[in-house]
Coordinates of C-alpha atoms in Angstrom, one line a residue:
M1 CA 93.1 83.7 82.4
C2 CA 90.5 83.4 85.1
G3 CA 89.4 83.9 88.6
I4 CA 90.4 81.3 91.3
A5 CA 89.1 80.5 94.7
G6 CA 90.0 78.1 97.4
I7 CA 89.2 77.3 101.0
I8 CA 90.6 74.8 103.5
S9 CA 88.3 74.2 106.5
R10 CA 89.9 73.5 109.9
N11 CA 86.5 72.7 111.4
T12 CA 83.8 71.4 109.0
D13 CA 81.4 71.0 111.8
T14 CA 81.0 74.7 112.5
F15 CA 82.0 76.2 109.1
D16 CA 80.1 75.7 105.9
H17 CA 83.1 75.8 103.5
K18 CA 81.0 74.7 100.5
A19 CA 78.6 77.7 100.7
A20 CA 81.5 80.0 101.3
L21 CA 83.4 78.7 98.2
Y22 CA 80.4 79.1 95.9
E23 CA 80.1 82.7 97.0
M24 CA 83.8 83.3 96.6
T25 CA 83.6 82.0 93.0
R26 CA 80.5 84.1 92.2
R27 CA 82.2 87.3 93.4
V28 CA 84.8 87.0 90.5
S29 CA 82.4 86.1 87.7
H30 CA 83.8 89.2 85.8
R31 CA 87.1 87.5 85.6
G32 CA 85.7 84.5 83.9
P33 CA 82.4 84.9 81.9
D34 CA 82.9 81.6 80.0
G35 CA 82.1 79.1 82.7
D36 CA 82.6 78.0 86.3
G37 CA 83.4 74.9 88.3
H38 CA 84.0 73.6 91.8
Y39 CA 85.8 70.7 93.4
F40 CA 85.4 69.4 97.0
F41 CA 87.2 66.6 98.8
R42 CA 86.9 66.5 102.6
D43 CA 88.2 69.8 104.0
V44 CA 89.4 71.2 100.7
G45 CA 87.4 73.2 98.1
F46 CA 88.5 74.8 94.9
G47 CA 86.5 77.2 92.7
H48 CA 87.1 78.6 89.3
R49 CA 85.7 81.2 86.8
R50 CA 86.9 80.7 83.2
L51 CA 88.0 83.2 80.6
A52 CA 88.6 80.9 77.6
I53 CA 91.8 81.9 75.7
L54 CA 93.4 78.5 74.8
D55 CA 91.4 75.4 73.9
L56 CA 87.9 77.0 73.9
T57 CA 86.2 73.6 74.3
E58 CA 84.9 72.1 77.5
D59 CA 88.2 70.3 77.9
G60 CA 89.6 73.5 79.3
R61 CA 87.2 73.6 82.3
Q62 CA 88.6 73.9 85.8
P63 CA 89.2 72.8 88.4
M64 CA 91.0 70.2 86.3
S65 CA 92.0 66.8 87.5
Y66 CA 95.0 64.7 86.5
L67 CA 95.8 61.0 86.8
G68 CA 92.4 60.3 88.1
E69 CA 91.9 62.8 90.9
R70 CA 95.3 62.4 92.4
F71 CA 96.1 66.0 91.5
V72 CA 93.6 68.9 91.1
I73 CA 94.3 72.4 90.0
T74 CA 92.6 75.8 89.9
Y75 CA 94.7 78.2 87.9
N76 CA 94.8 81.8 86.6
G77 CA 97.3 82.8 84.0
E78 CA 99.1 81.7 80.8
I79 CA 102.2 79.6 80.4
Y80 CA 103.4 81.0 77.1
N81 CA 106.0 78.2 76.4
Y82 CA 103.4 75.4 77.1
I83 CA 103.8 73.9 73.6
E84 CA 107.5 73.4 74.1
L85 CA 107.0 72.0 77.6
R86 CA 104.3 69.7 76.4
N87 CA 106.6 68.3 73.7
R88 CA 109.3 67.8 76.3
L89 CA 107.0 66.0 78.7
M90 CA 105.6 63.8 75.9
A91 CA 109.1 62.7 75.2
L92 CA 109.3 61.7 78.8
G93 CA 106.2 59.5 78.4
Y94 CA 103.3 61.9 79.4
Q95 CA 100.0 61.8 77.6
F96 CA 97.8 64.9 77.0
Y97 CA 94.1 65.0 76.4
T98 CA 93.5 68.7 76.0
E99 CA 95.2 71.6 74.2
T100 CA 95.5 73.6 77.4
D101 CA 98.4 75.0 79.3
T102 CA 96.6 73.9 82.5
E103 CA 97.2 70.2 81.8
V104 CA 100.9 71.0 81.0
I105 CA 101.2 72.6 84.5
L106 CA 99.8 69.4 86.1
A107 CA 102.1 67.1 84.2
A108 CA 105.1 69.4 84.9
Y109 CA 104.2 69.2 88.6
V110 CA 104.1 65.4 88.6
E111 CA 107.5 65.3 86.8
W112 CA 109.4 68.1 88.7
G113 CA 107.4 68.7 91.8
E114 CA 107.5 72.2 93.2
A115 CA 110.4 73.0 91.0
C116 CA 108.1 72.8 88.0
V117 CA 107.7 76.6 88.2
Q118 CA 111.3 77.1 87.2
H119 CA 110.4 75.7 83.7
F120 CA 107.5 78.1 83.1
N121 CA 107.6 81.3 81.0
G122 CA 104.5 83.1 81.8
M123 CA 102.2 84.6 84.4
W124 CA 100.3 82.6 87.0
A125 CA 98.6 82.1 90.3
F126 CA 97.5 78.5 91.0
A127 CA 96.8 76.0 93.6
I128 CA 97.3 72.2 93.2
Y129 CA 95.8 69.7 95.6
N130 CA 98.0 66.7 96.0
K131 CA 96.0 63.9 97.4
E132 CA 99.0 61.6 97.8
R133 CA 100.8 64.0 100.1
H134 CA 97.7 65.5 101.6
S135 CA 98.9 69.0 100.7
V136 CA 98.1 72.1 98.7
F137 CA 100.8 73.7 96.6
L138 CA 100.3 77.4 95.7
S139 CA 102.5 79.5 93.5
R140 CA 102.7 83.0 92.0
D141 CA 104.7 84.1 88.9
R142 CA 108.1 85.6 89.1
F143 CA 107.1 89.3 89.0
G144 CA 103.6 89.0 90.4
V145 CA 101.6 89.7 87.2
K146 CA 98.8 87.6 88.6
P147 CA 97.5 88.2 92.1
L148 CA 97.0 85.7 94.9
Y149 CA 95.4 87.0 98.2
Y150 CA 94.8 84.9 101.3
V151 CA 93.4 85.0 104.9
N152 CA 94.3 82.7 107.7
T153 CA 92.0 82.2 110.7
P154 CA 91.5 79.5 113.3
Q155 CA 88.5 78.2 111.3
F156 CA 89.9 78.2 107.8
F157 CA 92.5 79.2 105.3
A158 CA 91.2 80.8 102.1
F159 CA 92.7 82.3 98.9
G160 CA 91.5 84.0 95.8
S161 CA 92.3 86.3 92.9
E162 CA 90.7 89.3 94.5
M163 CA 90.2 90.6 98.0
R164 CA 86.4 90.9 97.5
Q165 CA 86.2 87.1 97.7
L166 CA 87.8 87.1 101.1
L167 CA 86.2 90.0 102.9
P168 CA 82.8 88.3 103.6
L169 CA 84.7 85.6 105.5
L170 CA 86.1 88.2 108.0
K171 CA 84.2 89.4 111.0
R172 CA 84.7 93.0 109.9
N173 CA 86.9 95.0 107.5
K174 CA 89.7 96.8 109.3
A175 CA 92.1 99.3 107.7
N176 CA 95.9 98.7 107.8
L177 CA 97.0 102.2 109.0
T178 CA 100.7 101.5 108.3
V179 CA 100.0 100.8 104.6
A180 CA 97.7 103.8 104.5
M181 CA 100.4 106.0 105.9
D182 CA 102.9 104.9 103.3
F183 CA 100.4 105.7 100.6
I184 CA 99.6 109.2 102.1
L185 CA 103.2 110.1 102.3
A186 CA 104.5 108.9 98.9
G187 CA 101.8 107.0 97.0
V188 CA 103.7 103.8 97.7
V189 CA 101.5 100.7 97.8
N190 CA 101.9 96.9 97.1
H191 CA 105.5 97.1 98.3
T192 CA 105.0 94.4 101.0
T193 CA 102.8 91.4 101.6
E194 CA 100.4 93.6 103.5
T195 CA 97.3 95.1 102.0
F196 CA 95.0 98.0 103.0
F197 CA 92.9 95.4 104.8
A198 CA 94.5 94.5 108.0
D199 CA 93.6 90.8 107.8
V200 CA 94.2 90.2 104.1
K201 CA 97.7 89.3 102.8
K202 CA 99.2 88.4 99.5
L203 CA 101.7 85.8 98.3
S204 CA 104.8 87.5 97.2
A205 CA 105.9 87.5 93.6
G206 CA 108.3 84.6 92.9
D207 CA 107.1 82.7 96.0
N208 CA 105.6 79.3 96.6
M209 CA 103.4 78.2 99.5
L210 CA 103.0 74.6 100.7
Y211 CA 100.0 74.0 102.9
C212 CA 100.1 70.8 105.0
L213 CA 96.6 69.5 105.5
Q214 CA 97.5 67.2 108.4
K215 CA 99.1 70.0 110.5
H216 CA 97.1 72.8 109.0
E217 CA 100.3 74.8 108.7
F218 CA 101.9 76.4 105.7
T219 CA 105.5 77.4 104.7
L220 CA 106.7 80.0 102.2
Q221 CA 109.6 79.6 99.9
S222 CA 111.1 82.0 97.4
Y223 CA 111.9 80.2 94.1
Y224 CA 112.9 83.3 92.1
R225 CA 114.8 86.5 92.5
V226 CA 116.2 88.3 89.5
S227 CA 120.0 87.9 89.0
L228 CA 122.7 89.1 86.7
N229 CA 124.6 87.2 84.0
P230 CA 128.1 88.8 83.8
C231 CA 128.6 87.3 80.3
H232 CA 126.1 89.8 78.8
A233 CA 128.2 92.7 80.0
L234 CA 131.0 91.5 77.7
L235 CA 129.0 92.2 74.5
S236 CA 129.6 95.2 72.4
P237 CA 126.8 97.8 72.2
E238 CA 125.9 96.6 68.7
E239 CA 125.9 92.9 69.9
A240 CA 123.8 93.9 72.9
V241 CA 121.2 95.6 70.7
E242 CA 121.0 92.5 68.4
C243 CA 120.7 90.1 71.3
Y244 CA 118.1 92.2 73.1
M245 CA 115.9 92.7 70.0
A246 CA 116.0 89.0 69.1
L247 CA 114.7 88.1 72.5
F248 CA 112.2 90.9 72.6
E249 CA 110.7 89.7 69.3
D250 CA 110.5 86.2 70.7
A251 CA 108.8 87.4 73.9
V252 CA 106.2 89.3 71.8
A253 CA 105.7 86.2 69.5
L254 CA 105.1 83.9 72.5
R255 CA 102.4 86.3 73.8
L256 CA 100.5 86.2 70.5
R257 CA 99.6 82.6 71.1
S258 CA 95.9 82.6 71.5
D259 CA 92.7 81.0 70.2
V260 CA 90.9 84.4 70.4
A261 CA 91.7 87.9 69.1
V262 CA 94.8 89.8 70.4
G263 CA 95.4 93.5 70.3
T264 CA 97.6 96.0 72.2
C265 CA 97.4 99.0 74.4
L266 CA 99.0 101.9 72.5
S267 CA 99.8 105.1 74.4
G268 CA 102.3 106.5 71.8
G269 CA 105.2 106.1 74.1
L270 CA 108.3 104.1 73.2
D271 CA 107.4 100.9 75.0
S272 CA 103.9 100.4 73.8
S273 CA 104.8 101.6 70.3
S274 CA 107.7 99.1 70.1
I275 CA 105.4 96.2 71.1
A276 CA 102.8 97.3 68.5
S277 CA 105.4 97.7 65.8
V278 CA 106.8 94.2 66.4
A279 CA 103.5 92.4 67.0
S280 CA 101.6 93.8 64.1
P281 CA 103.4 92.0 61.2
L282 CA 103.7 88.8 63.3
Y283 CA 99.9 88.8 64.0
N284 CA 99.0 89.7 60.4
S285 CA 101.2 86.9 59.1
K286 CA 99.8 84.4 61.6
T287 CA 96.1 85.2 61.4
G288 CA 95.6 87.2 58.2
R289 CA 93.9 89.9 60.2
S290 CA 94.9 93.5 61.1
F291 CA 96.4 94.0 64.5
S292 CA 94.5 96.5 66.7
G293 CA 95.9 99.2 68.9
I294 CA 93.7 100.9 71.6
T295 CA 94.6 104.5 72.7
A296 CA 93.2 106.6 75.5
V297 CA 93.2 110.2 74.3
S298 CA 93.7 112.9 76.9
E299 CA 91.7 116.1 76.5
Q300 CA 94.6 117.9 78.2
E301 CA 96.9 118.9 75.3
S302 CA 100.1 118.9 77.5
N303 CA 100.0 115.1 78.0
N304 CA 98.1 114.0 74.9
E305 CA 100.1 111.4 73.0
A306 CA 97.6 110.5 70.3
G307 CA 99.6 112.1 67.6
Y308 CA 102.5 109.7 68.2
A309 CA 100.1 106.7 68.4
Q310 CA 98.6 107.7 65.1
Q311 CA 102.1 107.6 63.4
V312 CA 102.7 104.1 64.8
I313 CA 99.2 103.0 63.6
E314 CA 99.8 104.3 60.1
H315 CA 103.4 103.0 59.9
S316 CA 102.5 99.5 60.9
D317 CA 99.1 99.4 59.1
M318 CA 97.1 98.7 62.2
S319 CA 93.5 99.2 63.1
W320 CA 93.0 102.1 65.6
I321 CA 90.5 102.2 68.4
R322 CA 90.4 105.5 70.4
V323 CA 88.6 106.4 73.6
Q324 CA 88.6 109.9 75.1
P325 CA 87.0 109.9 78.6
S326 CA 85.5 113.2 79.5
Y327 CA 85.1 114.7 83.0
S328 CA 81.6 113.4 83.2
D329 CA 82.8 109.9 82.3
F330 CA 85.4 110.2 85.1
V331 CA 82.7 111.2 87.6
D332 CA 80.2 108.6 86.5
T333 CA 82.7 105.7 86.5
L334 CA 84.9 106.5 89.5
P335 CA 82.7 104.7 92.1
Q336 CA 82.9 101.5 90.0
I337 CA 86.6 101.9 89.6
V338 CA 87.1 102.3 93.3
L339 CA 85.3 99.0 93.8
T340 CA 87.3 97.4 91.0
Q341 CA 90.7 98.4 92.3
E342 CA 89.9 97.3 95.9
E343 CA 92.6 99.6 97.3
P344 CA 93.4 103.3 96.9
F345 CA 95.3 104.2 93.8
G346 CA 97.8 107.1 93.2
S347 CA 96.6 108.7 90.0
P348 CA 93.5 109.2 87.8
S349 CA 95.5 107.6 85.0
I350 CA 93.9 104.4 86.3
V351 CA 90.6 105.8 84.9
M352 CA 92.1 106.1 81.5
Q353 CA 93.4 102.5 81.6
Y354 CA 89.9 101.3 82.7
F355 CA 88.4 102.8 79.5
V356 CA 91.0 101.2 77.3
M357 CA 90.1 97.8 78.8
K358 CA 86.4 98.5 78.3
A359 CA 87.0 99.4 74.7
A360 CA 88.9 96.1 74.1
R361 CA 85.9 94.1 75.4
D362 CA 83.4 96.3 73.4
H363 CA 85.4 95.5 70.3
G364 CA 85.7 91.8 70.9
I365 CA 89.5 91.7 71.7
P366 CA 89.9 89.6 74.9
V367 CA 93.7 89.7 74.9
L368 CA 95.9 92.8 75.0
L369 CA 99.7 93.2 75.0
D370 CA 101.0 96.1 77.2
G371 CA 104.3 97.8 78.0
Q372 CA 104.6 97.4 81.7
G373 CA 108.2 96.7 82.8
G374 CA 110.0 98.6 80.1
D375 CA 110.9 101.6 82.3
E376 CA 112.1 99.4 85.2
T377 CA 114.3 97.2 83.0
L378 CA 115.7 99.7 80.6
L379 CA 116.2 102.8 82.9
G380 CA 113.2 104.8 81.6
Y381 CA 112.7 106.9 84.7
D382 CA 114.5 110.2 85.1
K383 CA 115.8 109.3 88.5
Y384 CA 118.3 106.9 86.9
Y385 CA 120.1 109.8 85.4
A386 CA 121.6 110.4 88.8
N387 CA 123.5 107.0 88.4
Y388 CA 124.4 107.9 84.9
L389 CA 126.0 111.2 86.0
K390 CA 127.8 109.6 89.0
E391 CA 129.2 106.9 86.7
A392 CA 130.5 109.6 84.3
L393 CA 132.1 111.5 87.1
Q394 CA 133.8 108.4 88.5
K395 CA 135.1 107.3 85.1
E396 CA 135.8 110.6 83.3
G397 CA 136.1 113.2 86.1
F398 CA 134.4 116.6 86.3
R399 CA 134.6 117.3 82.6
G400 CA 133.1 113.9 81.8
G401 CA 130.2 114.7 84.3
I402 CA 129.6 118.1 82.6
R403 CA 129.6 116.5 79.2
A404 CA 127.2 113.8 80.4
W405 CA 124.8 116.4 81.9
G406 CA 124.9 118.3 78.6
M407 CA 123.8 115.3 76.6
M408 CA 121.1 114.5 79.2
R409 CA 119.7 118.0 78.8
K410 CA 119.8 117.8 75.0
Q411 CA 118.1 114.4 74.8
N412 CA 115.5 114.7 77.6
A413 CA 113.1 117.7 77.8
T414 CA 112.6 117.3 81.6
M415 CA 116.3 117.2 82.7
H416 CA 116.9 120.9 83.4
F417 CA 119.2 122.0 86.1
L418 CA 116.8 121.9 89.0
N419 CA 115.5 118.5 88.1
T420 CA 119.0 117.2 87.8
L421 CA 120.0 118.7 91.1
K422 CA 116.9 117.1 92.7
Y423 CA 117.7 113.6 91.6
L424 CA 121.4 113.9 92.5
F425 CA 120.6 115.3 95.9
A426 CA 118.1 112.5 96.5
S427 CA 120.7 110.0 95.4
Y428 CA 123.3 111.2 97.9
Y429 CA 120.9 112.2 100.7
P430 CA 117.8 109.9 100.4
H431 CA 116.6 110.9 103.9
F432 CA 115.9 114.3 102.5
R433 CA 113.0 112.7 100.8
F434 CA 111.5 111.7 104.2
H435 CA 112.0 115.2 105.6
Y436 CA 110.2 116.6 102.6
Y437 CA 107.3 114.3 103.1
R438 CA 107.2 115.2 106.8
Y439 CA 107.1 118.9 105.9
Q440 CA 104.5 118.4 103.1
H441 CA 102.2 116.5 105.3
G442 CA 102.6 118.6 108.5
Y443 CA 98.8 118.2 109.2
L444 CA 99.4 114.6 110.5
K445 CA 99.0 114.2 114.3
N446 CA 101.8 111.9 115.3
K447 CA 105.5 112.5 114.9
L448 CA 106.5 110.5 111.8
T449 CA 109.4 107.9 111.8
C450 CA 111.2 107.2 108.6
P451 CA 109.2 104.4 106.7
S452 CA 111.0 101.2 105.9
F453 CA 110.7 101.6 102.2
I454 CA 112.7 104.9 102.3
L455 CA 115.4 103.1 104.4
E456 CA 115.5 100.4 101.8
Y457 CA 115.6 102.9 99.0
T458 CA 118.6 104.5 100.8
R459 CA 120.4 101.2 100.7
V460 CA 119.9 100.5 97.0
M461 CA 120.3 104.0 95.5
S462 CA 124.1 103.8 94.8
D463 CA 123.9 100.6 92.7
T464 CA 121.9 100.5 89.5
F465 CA 121.2 96.8 89.6
S466 CA 120.0 97.0 93.2
M467 CA 117.8 99.9 92.3
Q468 CA 116.3 98.1 89.3
K469 CA 115.7 95.0 91.4
Y470 CA 114.0 97.1 94.1
E471 CA 111.7 98.7 91.5
L472 CA 110.8 95.3 90.0
E473 CA 110.1 93.7 93.4
Q474 CA 108.8 96.4 95.6
T475 CA 107.9 99.7 93.9
P476 CA 106.6 100.9 91.5
L477 CA 106.1 97.8 89.3
P478 CA 104.0 95.7 91.7
N479 CA 101.5 98.5 92.0
L480 CA 101.3 99.0 88.3
L481 CA 100.7 95.3 87.8
N482 CA 98.1 95.2 90.4
C483 CA 96.1 98.1 88.9
E484 CA 96.3 96.6 85.5
D485 CA 95.1 93.2 86.6
K486 CA 92.1 94.7 88.3
N487 CA 91.2 97.0 85.4
S488 CA 91.6 94.4 82.7
M489 CA 89.8 91.6 84.5
A490 CA 86.9 93.9 85.4
H491 CA 86.2 93.7 81.7
S492 CA 87.2 90.0 81.2
I493 CA 90.4 91.1 79.4
E494 CA 93.7 89.3 79.6
T495 CA 96.8 91.5 79.4
R496 CA 100.2 90.1 78.5
L497 CA 103.5 91.9 79.1
P498 CA 106.5 91.1 76.8
F499 CA 108.9 93.3 78.7
L500 CA 108.4 91.1 81.7
D501 CA 109.5 87.9 80.0
Y502 CA 111.9 86.8 82.7
R503 CA 114.6 86.1 80.1
L504 CA 114.3 89.6 78.7
V505 CA 114.4 91.1 82.2
E506 CA 117.6 89.2 83.2
L507 CA 119.2 90.2 79.9
A508 CA 118.4 93.9 80.3
L509 CA 119.5 94.1 83.9
S510 CA 122.8 92.3 83.0
F511 CA 123.9 95.0 80.5
P512 CA 126.0 97.9 81.8
L513 CA 124.3 101.2 82.6
H514 CA 125.9 103.0 79.7
Y515 CA 124.1 100.6 77.3
K516 CA 120.8 101.6 78.7
I517 CA 121.5 105.3 79.0
R518 CA 123.8 106.2 76.2
K519 CA 124.8 109.7 75.0
G520 CA 122.0 111.1 77.1
W521 CA 119.3 108.8 75.7
S522 CA 117.4 106.7 78.1
K523 CA 116.4 103.2 77.0
W524 CA 119.0 103.4 74.3
L525 CA 119.0 99.6 73.6
L526 CA 115.4 99.7 72.6
R527 CA 115.6 102.9 70.7
K528 CA 118.5 101.7 68.7
G529 CA 116.8 98.4 68.0
M530 CA 113.6 100.0 66.9
E531 CA 115.1 102.9 64.9
H532 CA 114.3 101.3 61.5
R533 CA 111.0 99.7 62.6
M534 CA 109.1 102.8 63.8
P535 CA 108.8 106.5 62.8
S536 CA 112.0 108.3 63.9
N537 CA 110.3 111.0 66.0
V538 CA 108.6 108.2 68.0
V539 CA 111.8 106.3 68.6
W540 CA 113.9 109.4 69.5
R541 CA 111.2 111.3 71.5
K542 CA 112.6 113.6 74.1
N543 CA 109.4 114.1 76.1
K544 CA 108.0 111.3 78.2
F545 CA 104.5 111.5 79.6
G546 CA 103.8 108.2 81.1
F547 CA 100.2 107.0 80.9
E548 CA 98.4 110.1 82.2
A549 CA 94.9 111.4 82.6
P550 CA 94.0 115.1 82.1
D551 CA 94.6 115.7 85.9
A552 CA 94.8 119.5 85.6
I553 CA 91.3 119.6 84.0
W554 CA 89.5 116.9 85.9
L555 CA 90.8 117.6 89.4
K556 CA 90.3 121.3 89.2
K557 CA 86.6 120.7 88.3
H558 CA 86.4 118.0 91.0
F559 CA 88.0 119.9 93.8
N560 CA 84.9 120.7 95.9
E561 CA 83.8 117.1 95.8
M562 CA 87.3 115.9 96.7
L563 CA 87.5 118.3 99.6
S564 CA 84.1 117.2 100.9
V565 CA 84.8 113.5 100.8
T566 CA 88.3 113.8 102.2
M567 CA 87.2 115.9 105.1
A568 CA 84.5 113.3 106.0
S569 CA 87.0 110.4 106.2
S570 CA 87.2 108.8 109.6
I571 CA 90.7 107.4 108.9
L572 CA 92.0 110.9 108.0
Q573 CA 90.3 112.5 111.0
E574 CA 92.1 109.9 113.1
L575 CA 95.5 110.5 111.5
A576 CA 95.2 114.3 110.9
N577 CA 95.0 117.4 113.1
P578 CA 91.5 118.8 112.3
R579 CA 92.7 122.4 112.9
Y580 CA 95.2 122.3 110.1
F581 CA 94.0 119.5 107.8
R582 CA 91.7 121.6 105.5
R583 CA 94.2 124.4 105.1
H584 CA 97.0 121.9 104.2
Y585 CA 94.8 120.0 101.8
E586 CA 94.0 123.1 99.7
S587 CA 97.8 123.9 99.4
L588 CA 98.9 120.4 98.5
D589 CA 99.9 119.4 94.9
L590 CA 97.3 117.6 92.8
R591 CA 98.8 114.1 93.3
S592 CA 98.8 114.5 97.1
Q593 CA 95.2 115.8 97.1
W594 CA 94.2 112.9 94.9
R595 CA 95.9 110.3 97.3
L596 CA 93.9 111.6 100.3
Y597 CA 90.7 111.6 98.3
S598 CA 91.4 108.1 96.9
L599 CA 91.9 106.8 100.5
A600 CA 88.7 108.5 101.6
L601 CA 86.8 106.9 98.7
W602 CA 88.2 103.5 99.5
E603 CA 87.1 103.9 103.1
K604 CA 83.6 104.9 102.1
A605 CA 83.3 101.9 99.8
F606 CA 84.7 99.2 102.0
L607 CA 84.7 100.1 105.7

């Protein structure tokens, strides 16, 4: 896990690409406190900052060369099945001189070319310079756990792990108002290859890029899109649970491979608690040490999950690290978090996550497991109940629909009549969502047209697999992953996500809906699989909070500051009608107020 940088100069006479690369590498020193390195050959330069997780010796330094210097890599990530791949490649005659997964990537590239990524189980963003073909091969992992940003100008092509590396190369920073508008309306971000900076783009998850150094052109190719395996739908519910849990445990075990300490984020919710409960005995058996869980405690009692986390800690005999950020912590840290995130973010929950990562670094735990992906793959969001109800109506008629709704209400504390009606109505009439946004944000100057993401959402709503695929590839997962990467790497922490093992994702999506929502219980497969491995009232919880901050407390205290900063925003003055903006702002819900404030903070920090 590291920070990478690269630059390809199109005119070395007028552009000092070496000086630029050194600065790009320096700007992500937080991602790799354990060393740095650079490689230059003609018009190509690679930089690297190292966070040592596997093979802590100098053998793990990057950029790393292979077969002399015929191939050179700069790489950020972890290939969890590197041991199995190394053994396979050794059987084919390859020799290895380090214990790193980096060398395995290089050998795999020599053997399989660009198709090597099909063999990897992990997270990655890397670039390989191929001297023989005079090309640079770039790749990003299947679900985009690791970021890869780039800029493309007449003078150079440059890429990096963070946008801060690329901004000094631009003449000036310009806001992407289309992206900003999507964020204002619905909090949607990271749903396209665009960023909040008009001239900075990102490589899509599951995509490769091949840069030809002779023509100075690049091509993009998708190597992965999630798909169904119909055979899994033939399993009985009991067989499905057994199959899912066996693969879940393997996904966790693979992500415990490390030469440094590993712990876990533990909110007290089902996903993080399941990971902790499976990982703790495996880690203890492997290392002889207690497994650590880190919990952010909310001072707002209505969304404080610490009690559930404590039960998991005691049941699994884990060490417990707690952090409870106060309002003053929020105020003091917010400017740094804005810089860390590089783009506006939709909730103060990012502040809570920031303190969890800080606690991990303070306690000497450089690797954390986390539960991202559980909701998207196992139907953990309330909106999926609309599909559950529609399926019941189609298969069992009106009485079956009423029975399904009754079980939903019984097993989920939030699925009262109005909430159910809201999700059903949105399912059948998705354009209603846009009309609501247009009404809610009536202070905006120009007449709004329906954003593309709502049109796409309209297309996928009626089919559960299409909906899950959309949420994995466009929203909300990409944004959650982006925020987590920035928060974790700000403290030189590597986070690993068992629920996003691609084998587990494909398995979960292949099961029928009524295995994932069953008898009113969301994420039934996981609940059933964990019912004898965790406290019952954690497994069968009926209230789901998400990873939340004490918004009601913090934002009420912070309102005057939020109002002042928001009203001073040049972007919002350009987009909003000044006569109505202030009045509308005061009447907006907390999340909408926060989004406008977050956009204004971003503008203040970067433009």
